[in-house]
Amino acid sequence: DIQMTQSPSSLSASVGDRVTITCRASQSISSYLNWYQHKPGKAPKLLIYAASTLQTGVPSRFSGSGSGADFTLTISSLQPDDFATYSCQQSYSTPYTFGQGTKLEIK
Amino acid sequence: QVQLVQSGAEVKKPGASVKVSCQASGYTFFNYRITWVRQAPGQGLEWMGWISAYNDNTNYAQKLQGRVTMTTDTSTSTVYMELKSLTSDDTAVYYCATTLSSGTTSFDAYHIWGQGTMVTVSS
């Protein structure tokens, strides 16, 4: 199975900050990398697919980059609604493994 | 509108089985796969597998092989996920999910999710 490792596992930031979350795959996954946001009691929400394509309706302050094994999710200016957990997922080969999640908290 | 509606919470004893349903509406059921993902308390998301609503082909995570079965009922546009021989490690929120657009489908990126079903395994 492909292992997905996110860093950091948690992050404290303030409204307006720029934050970056990284995701590393245990082997090359080309651009088969998706990012999700999830909040307690709610289903995950797709933010980015194909490493850098913004899902319809997602604010442009979210962006993704990378290919191969190293990827990043950037939020350019944090908004109050962005405090949540973020997870990456590889869809290169089954099982489509997820990272362990990065919890973004208010400083 | 497009939605996936799951069955309600379940409490099961160790060794029992659970069957969770996911009813689709608002799109052509036969054309897409339904995937199951779970999240145990304090843990990350775990991909469990998918079933094609078109031909009932399945792809299960190896660690669940032999314990998980996914089926469809096309008459009601419903997918079922049955998990047998439950242990406390199976306590989790179970989600069904799908992808409908050509872009997200190409990358198995799930933009439609059910509301989640809590399964608790406890003696």
Short mmCIF file of C-alpha atoms in Angstrom, two decimals, chain B:
data_model
loop_
_atom_site.label_atom_id
_atom_site.label_comp_id
_atom_site.label_asym_id
_atom_site.label_seq_id
_atom_site.Cartn_x
_atom_site.Cartn_y
_atom_site.Cartn_z
CA GLN B 1 -30.44 17.66 -6.00
CA VAL B 2 -27.71 15.05 -5.97
CA GLN B 3 -27.46 13.36 -2.61
CA LEU B 4 -26.50 10.19 -0.81
CA VAL B 5 -28.58 9.35 2.26
CA GLN B 6 -27.29 6.75 4.69
CA SER B 7 -29.03 4.60 7.27
CA GLY B 8 -28.94 5.38 10.96
CA ALA B 9 -26.51 4.64 13.74
CA GLU B 10 -25.89 1.05 14.81
CA VAL B 11 -24.64 -0.57 18.00
CA LYS B 12 -23.31 -4.10 17.63
CA LYS B 13 -21.62 -6.69 19.81
CA PRO B 14 -18.20 -8.09 18.94
CA GLY B 15 -18.50 -10.89 16.40
CA ALA B 16 -21.73 -9.56 14.93
CA SER B 17 -22.31 -8.09 11.47
CA VAL B 18 -23.57 -4.69 10.39
CA LYS B 19 -25.18 -3.62 7.13
CA VAL B 20 -25.20 0.08 6.26
CA SER B 21 -27.23 1.47 3.36
CA CYS B 22 -26.60 4.44 1.09
CA GLN B 23 -29.45 5.61 -1.14
CA ALA B 24 -28.58 7.77 -4.13
CA SER B 25 -30.81 10.35 -5.78
CA GLY B 26 -30.58 13.18 -8.27
CA TYR B 27 -28.32 11.42 -10.79
CA THR B 28 -28.21 8.32 -13.00
CA PHE B 29 -27.34 5.65 -10.45
CA PHE B 30 -26.02 3.07 -12.94
CA ASN B 31 -23.29 5.25 -14.36
CA TYR B 32 -21.08 5.66 -11.29
CA ARG B 33 -19.28 3.81 -8.55
CA ILE B 34 -20.00 4.20 -4.86
CA THR B 35 -17.03 4.17 -2.49
CA TRP B 36 -17.02 3.52 1.25
CA VAL B 37 -14.69 5.38 3.60
CA ARG B 38 -14.57 5.15 7.38
CA GLN B 39 -13.08 7.16 10.21
CA ALA B 40 -12.44 5.66 13.61
CA PRO B 41 -12.42 7.99 16.63
CA GLY B 42 -9.28 10.09 16.64
CA GLN B 43 -8.00 8.44 13.47
CA GLY B 44 -7.65 9.42 9.83
CA LEU B 45 -9.89 8.46 6.96
CA GLU B 46 -9.66 4.89 5.69
CA TRP B 47 -10.67 3.83 2.17
CA MET B 48 -12.66 0.59 2.29
CA GLY B 49 -13.46 -0.06 -1.35
CA TRP B 50 -15.97 0.60 -4.09
CA ILE B 51 -18.74 -1.04 -6.05
CA SER B 52 -19.82 -0.26 -9.59
CA ALA B 53 -23.53 0.40 -9.84
CA TYR B 54 -23.25 -0.54 -13.52
CA ASN B 55 -21.99 -4.12 -13.27
CA ASP B 56 -21.53 -4.80 -9.52
CA ASN B 57 -17.76 -5.05 -9.89
CA THR B 58 -16.06 -4.47 -6.58
CA ASN B 59 -12.62 -3.46 -5.33
CA TYR B 60 -12.07 -4.00 -1.62
CA ALA B 61 -9.18 -2.95 0.57
CA GLN B 62 -7.03 -5.99 1.18
CA LYS B 63 -7.20 -5.62 4.95
CA LEU B 64 -11.00 -5.99 4.82
CA GLN B 65 -11.10 -8.83 2.27
CA GLY B 66 -13.30 -11.64 3.50
CA ARG B 67 -15.17 -9.42 5.96
CA VAL B 68 -16.69 -6.72 3.74
CA THR B 69 -19.34 -7.12 1.08
CA MET B 70 -20.78 -4.31 -1.02
CA THR B 71 -24.00 -4.84 -2.97
CA THR B 72 -26.47 -2.79 -4.97
CA ASP B 73 -30.24 -2.66 -5.29
CA THR B 74 -30.88 -0.91 -8.55
CA SER B 75 -34.64 -0.82 -7.97
CA THR B 76 -34.09 1.65 -5.13
CA SER B 77 -30.70 3.13 -6.19
CA THR B 78 -29.23 1.86 -2.95
CA VAL B 79 -25.82 0.49 -2.12
CA TYR B 80 -25.20 -1.68 0.92
CA MET B 81 -21.98 -2.25 2.83
CA GLU B 82 -21.93 -5.27 5.13
CA LEU B 83 -19.06 -5.84 7.54
CA LYS B 84 -18.81 -9.14 9.41
CA SER B 85 -16.96 -10.40 12.48
CA LEU B 86 -16.93 -6.95 14.05
CA THR B 87 -14.35 -5.96 16.65
CA SER B 88 -13.88 -2.76 18.61
CA ASP B 89 -11.47 -1.64 15.88
CA ASP B 90 -14.46 -1.36 13.54
CA THR B 91 -16.05 1.36 15.68
CA ALA B 92 -16.14 4.29 13.27
CA VAL B 93 -18.21 6.66 11.21
CA TYR B 94 -18.85 5.04 7.84
CA TYR B 95 -19.35 7.22 4.77
CA CYS B 96 -20.43 6.45 1.25
CA ALA B 97 -19.16 8.78 -1.44
CA THR B 98 -19.10 9.19 -5.19
CA THR B 99 -17.78 11.33 -7.98
CA LEU B 100 -19.89 12.45 -10.91
CA SER B 101 -17.97 14.90 -13.06
CA SER B 102 -15.46 13.80 -15.67
CA GLY B 103 -12.58 15.58 -13.98
CA THR B 104 -13.14 14.26 -10.48
CA THR B 105 -14.04 10.81 -11.81
CA SER B 106 -10.70 10.57 -13.59
CA PHE B 107 -8.97 11.13 -10.28
CA ASP B 108 -11.41 9.28 -7.99
CA ALA B 109 -11.97 12.48 -6.04
CA TYR B 110 -15.17 12.26 -4.02
CA HIS B 111 -17.27 15.39 -4.13
CA ILE B 112 -20.58 13.84 -3.07
CA TRP B 113 -20.76 12.27 0.37
CA GLY B 114 -23.41 10.71 2.54
CA GLN B 115 -24.00 12.14 5.99
CA GLY B 116 -22.16 9.30 7.72
CA THR B 117 -23.32 6.39 9.86
CA MET B 118 -21.86 5.78 13.31
CA VAL B 119 -21.22 2.11 14.01
CA THR B 120 -20.30 1.28 17.58
CA VAL B 121 -18.98 -2.16 18.49
CA SER B 122 -19.19 -2.81 22.18
CA SER B 123 -19.92 -5.70 24.50
#
